[in-house]
CSV table of C-alpha atoms in Angstrom, one decimal:
chain,number,residue,atom,x,y,z
A,897,MET,CA,-16.6,-7.7,3.9
A,898,LEU,CA,-15.2,-9.5,6.9
A,899,SER,CA,-11.6,-9.2,8.0
A,900,ASP,CA,-9.2,-11.9,6.9
A,901,PRO,CA,-7.2,-12.9,10.0
A,902,LYS,CA,-4.7,-14.9,7.9
A,903,HIS,CA,-3.9,-11.8,5.8
A,904,GLU,CA,-3.5,-9.6,8.9
A,905,ASP,CA,-1.2,-12.3,10.5
A,906,ARG,CA,0.9,-12.4,7.4
A,907,LEU,CA,1.2,-8.6,7.4
A,908,ASP,CA,2.1,-8.6,11.1
A,909,ARG,CA,4.7,-11.3,10.5
A,910,LEU,CA,6.2,-9.4,7.6
A,911,MET,CA,6.4,-6.2,9.7
A,912,GLU,CA,8.2,-8.1,12.4
A,913,GLN,CA,10.6,-9.6,9.8
A,914,LEU,CA,11.4,-6.2,8.4
A,915,ARG,CA,11.8,-4.6,11.8
A,916,LEU,CA,14.4,-7.2,12.9
A,917,ALA,CA,16.2,-7.5,9.5
A,918,PRO,CA,19.7,-5.9,9.4
A,919,ALA,CA,19.5,-5.5,5.7
A,920,LEU,CA,17.1,-6.2,2.8
A,921,THR,CA,17.7,-9.4,0.9
A,922,ALA,CA,16.2,-11.0,-2.1
A,923,ASP,CA,14.4,-13.6,0.1
A,924,LEU,CA,12.9,-10.9,2.3
A,925,ILE,CA,11.6,-8.8,-0.6
A,926,SER,CA,10.2,-12.0,-2.2
A,927,ASN,CA,8.3,-12.7,1.1
A,928,VAL,CA,6.8,-9.2,0.9
A,929,VAL,CA,5.8,-9.7,-2.7
A,930,ALA,CA,4.3,-13.1,-2.0
A,931,ASP,CA,2.4,-12.2,1.1
A,932,ALA,CA,1.4,-8.5,0.7
A,933,CYS,CA,1.1,-7.9,-3.1
A,934,THR,CA,-2.2,-8.6,-4.8
A,935,ARG,CA,-1.9,-6.7,-8.0
A,936,LEU,CA,1.7,-7.8,-8.9
A,937,PRO,CA,0.9,-11.3,-10.3
A,938,VAL,CA,-1.5,-9.8,-12.8
A,939,LEU,CA,1.0,-7.0,-13.7
A,940,ARG,CA,3.7,-9.6,-14.2
A,941,ARG,CA,1.6,-11.6,-16.6
A,942,ALA,CA,0.9,-8.3,-18.5
A,943,GLY,CA,4.7,-7.6,-18.6
A,944,LYS,CA,4.4,-4.4,-16.5
A,945,ALA,CA,6.6,-5.6,-13.7
A,946,ALA,CA,9.8,-6.1,-15.7
A,947,ARG,CA,11.4,-3.0,-14.2
A,948,LEU,CA,10.8,-4.2,-10.7
A,949,ASP,CA,12.3,-7.6,-11.4
A,950,GLN,CA,15.4,-5.9,-13.0
A,951,LEU,CA,15.8,-3.7,-9.9
A,952,ILE,CA,15.6,-6.7,-7.6
A,953,GLU,CA,18.1,-8.7,-9.7
A,954,ALA,CA,20.5,-5.7,-9.6
A,955,GLY,CA,20.1,-5.4,-5.8
A,956,ALA,CA,18.8,-1.8,-6.2
A,957,TRP,CA,16.7,-2.2,-3.0
A,958,SER,CA,15.5,1.3,-2.5
A,959,ASP,CA,14.5,1.7,-6.1
A,960,ALA,CA,12.8,-1.7,-6.0
A,961,ALA,CA,10.8,-0.7,-2.9
A,962,LEU,CA,9.7,2.5,-4.5
A,963,ALA,CA,8.8,0.7,-7.7
A,964,LEU,CA,6.8,-1.9,-5.7
A,965,ILE,CA,4.8,1.0,-4.1
A,966,GLU,CA,4.2,2.5,-7.6
A,967,LEU,CA,2.9,-0.9,-9.0
A,968,GLU,CA,1.0,-2.2,-6.0
A,969,LEU,CA,-0.5,1.0,-4.5
A,970,PRO,CA,-0.6,3.5,-7.3
A,971,ALA,CA,-2.7,6.0,-5.3
A,972,TRP,CA,0.0,6.2,-2.6
A,973,LYS,CA,3.0,8.6,-3.1
A,974,LEU,CA,6.2,9.1,-1.1
A,975,ARG,CA,5.5,12.2,1.1
A,976,ARG,CA,8.6,12.4,3.3
A,977,LEU,CA,11.9,10.6,3.6
A,978,ILE,CA,14.1,11.8,6.4
A,979,TYR,CA,17.3,10.6,8.0
A,980,GLU,CA,17.5,11.6,11.6
A,981,ASP,CA,19.3,10.2,14.6
A,982,GLY,CA,20.6,7.1,12.7
A,983,GLU,CA,17.1,6.2,11.4
A,984,TRP,CA,15.2,6.7,8.2
A,985,PHE,CA,11.7,7.9,8.5
A,986,CYS,CA,9.4,7.2,5.5
A,987,SER,CA,6.0,8.6,5.1
A,988,LEU,CA,3.5,7.6,2.3
A,989,SER,CA,0.4,9.5,1.5
A,990,LYS,CA,-2.6,9.5,-0.8
A,991,GLN,CA,-2.9,13.3,-0.5
A,992,PRO,CA,0.7,14.6,-0.5
A,993,ASN,CA,-0.5,18.2,-1.1
A,994,LEU,CA,-2.5,18.4,2.1
A,995,PRO,CA,-0.8,19.8,5.2
A,996,VAL,CA,0.8,17.1,7.3
A,997,ALA,CA,-1.6,17.6,10.2
A,998,LEU,CA,-4.6,16.9,7.9
A,999,ASP,CA,-3.1,14.0,6.0
A,1000,ASP,CA,-3.6,10.3,6.8
A,1001,THR,CA,-0.2,8.9,6.2
A,1002,ALA,CA,1.4,5.5,6.5
A,1003,ASP,CA,4.6,6.0,8.5
A,1004,ALA,CA,7.6,3.7,9.3
A,1005,CYS,CA,11.2,4.0,10.4
A,1006,HIS,CA,14.2,1.8,10.2
A,1007,GLU,CA,18.0,2.1,10.3
A,1008,VAL,CA,18.1,0.8,6.6
A,1009,LEU,CA,16.5,3.0,3.9
A,1010,PRO,CA,14.8,0.2,1.8
A,1011,LEU,CA,13.5,-1.5,5.0
A,1012,ALA,CA,11.9,1.8,6.1
A,1013,ILE,CA,10.2,2.2,2.7
A,1014,LEU,CA,8.9,-1.4,2.7
A,1015,SER,CA,7.7,-1.0,6.3
A,1016,ALA,CA,5.7,2.1,5.2
A,1017,PHE,CA,4.4,0.1,2.2
A,1018,LEU,CA,3.1,-2.6,4.6
A,1019,GLU,CA,1.5,0.1,6.8
A,1020,ALA,CA,-0.2,1.5,3.7
A,1021,ARG,CA,-1.3,-2.0,2.7
A,1022,ARG,CA,-2.7,-2.6,6.1
A,1023,GLY,CA,-4.6,0.7,5.9
A,1024,THR,CA,-6.1,0.0,2.5
A,1025,SER,CA,-7.3,-3.5,3.6
A,1026,ALA,CA,-8.9,-1.9,6.7
A,1027,THR,CA,-10.6,0.8,4.7
A,1028,ARG,CA,-11.9,-1.8,2.3
A,1029,GLU,CA,-13.4,-3.7,5.2
A,1030,THR,CA,-15.1,-0.8,6.8
A,1031,SER,CA,-16.1,1.3,3.9
A,1032,SER,CA,-19.7,1.3,2.8
A,1033,PRO,CA,-21.1,3.0,-0.3
A,1034,THR,CA,-22.2,6.6,0.4
A,1035,VAL,CA,-24.8,6.5,-2.3
A,1036,PRO,CA,-27.8,4.3,-1.6
A,1037,GLN,CA,-28.1,1.4,-4.0
A,1038,VAL,CA,-31.3,1.4,-6.0
A,1039,ARG,CA,-32.4,-1.5,-8.1
A,1040,PRO,CA,-33.3,-0.7,-11.7
A,1041,THR,CA,-37.0,-1.0,-12.5
A,1042,SER,CA,-38.8,-1.8,-15.7
A,1043,GLY,CA,-41.1,0.8,-17.1
A,1044,TYR,CA,-40.8,4.5,-17.3
A,1045,ALA,CA,-40.0,7.2,-14.7
A,1046,ILE,CA,-42.2,10.2,-14.8
A,1047,CYS,CA,-41.8,13.5,-12.9
A,1048,CYS,CA,-45.2,14.6,-11.5
A,1049,ASP,CA,-44.1,17.8,-9.8
A,1050,ASN,CA,-45.9,21.0,-10.8
A,1051,PHE,CA,-43.2,23.7,-11.3
A,1052,ALA,CA,-45.7,26.3,-12.5
């Protein structure tokens, strides 16, 4: 699968918007949903995204960002959330039980908590699209044949 430069440009543009934003707004989170979320439209049609919509309506930005991760990237979990020196550091992981040194995390920081969470979400999204592009099956693909397979080895 070839890389989609338009998708990467959108993610870069969203990362820049989040980095420069002083606070999370409904417009900004709708931009993230529109440009970075692939599963959400299907989940909305199935009625599984109602909680996310309620959180956005209520302005519960941190909870909405965490719900977005849960819906869009179910394999990723919140690993660390630290407030230090006036910034929030958010780390997402597929393997939260591994030691930090061995784990491949998606990390981001921002002065505003929900923006740090959404930035880490975009980093994880960028990582999943990159792995999809470079991954190849580890098992060789074999075409099915017609007929019968017979073992001719002599085990006696």
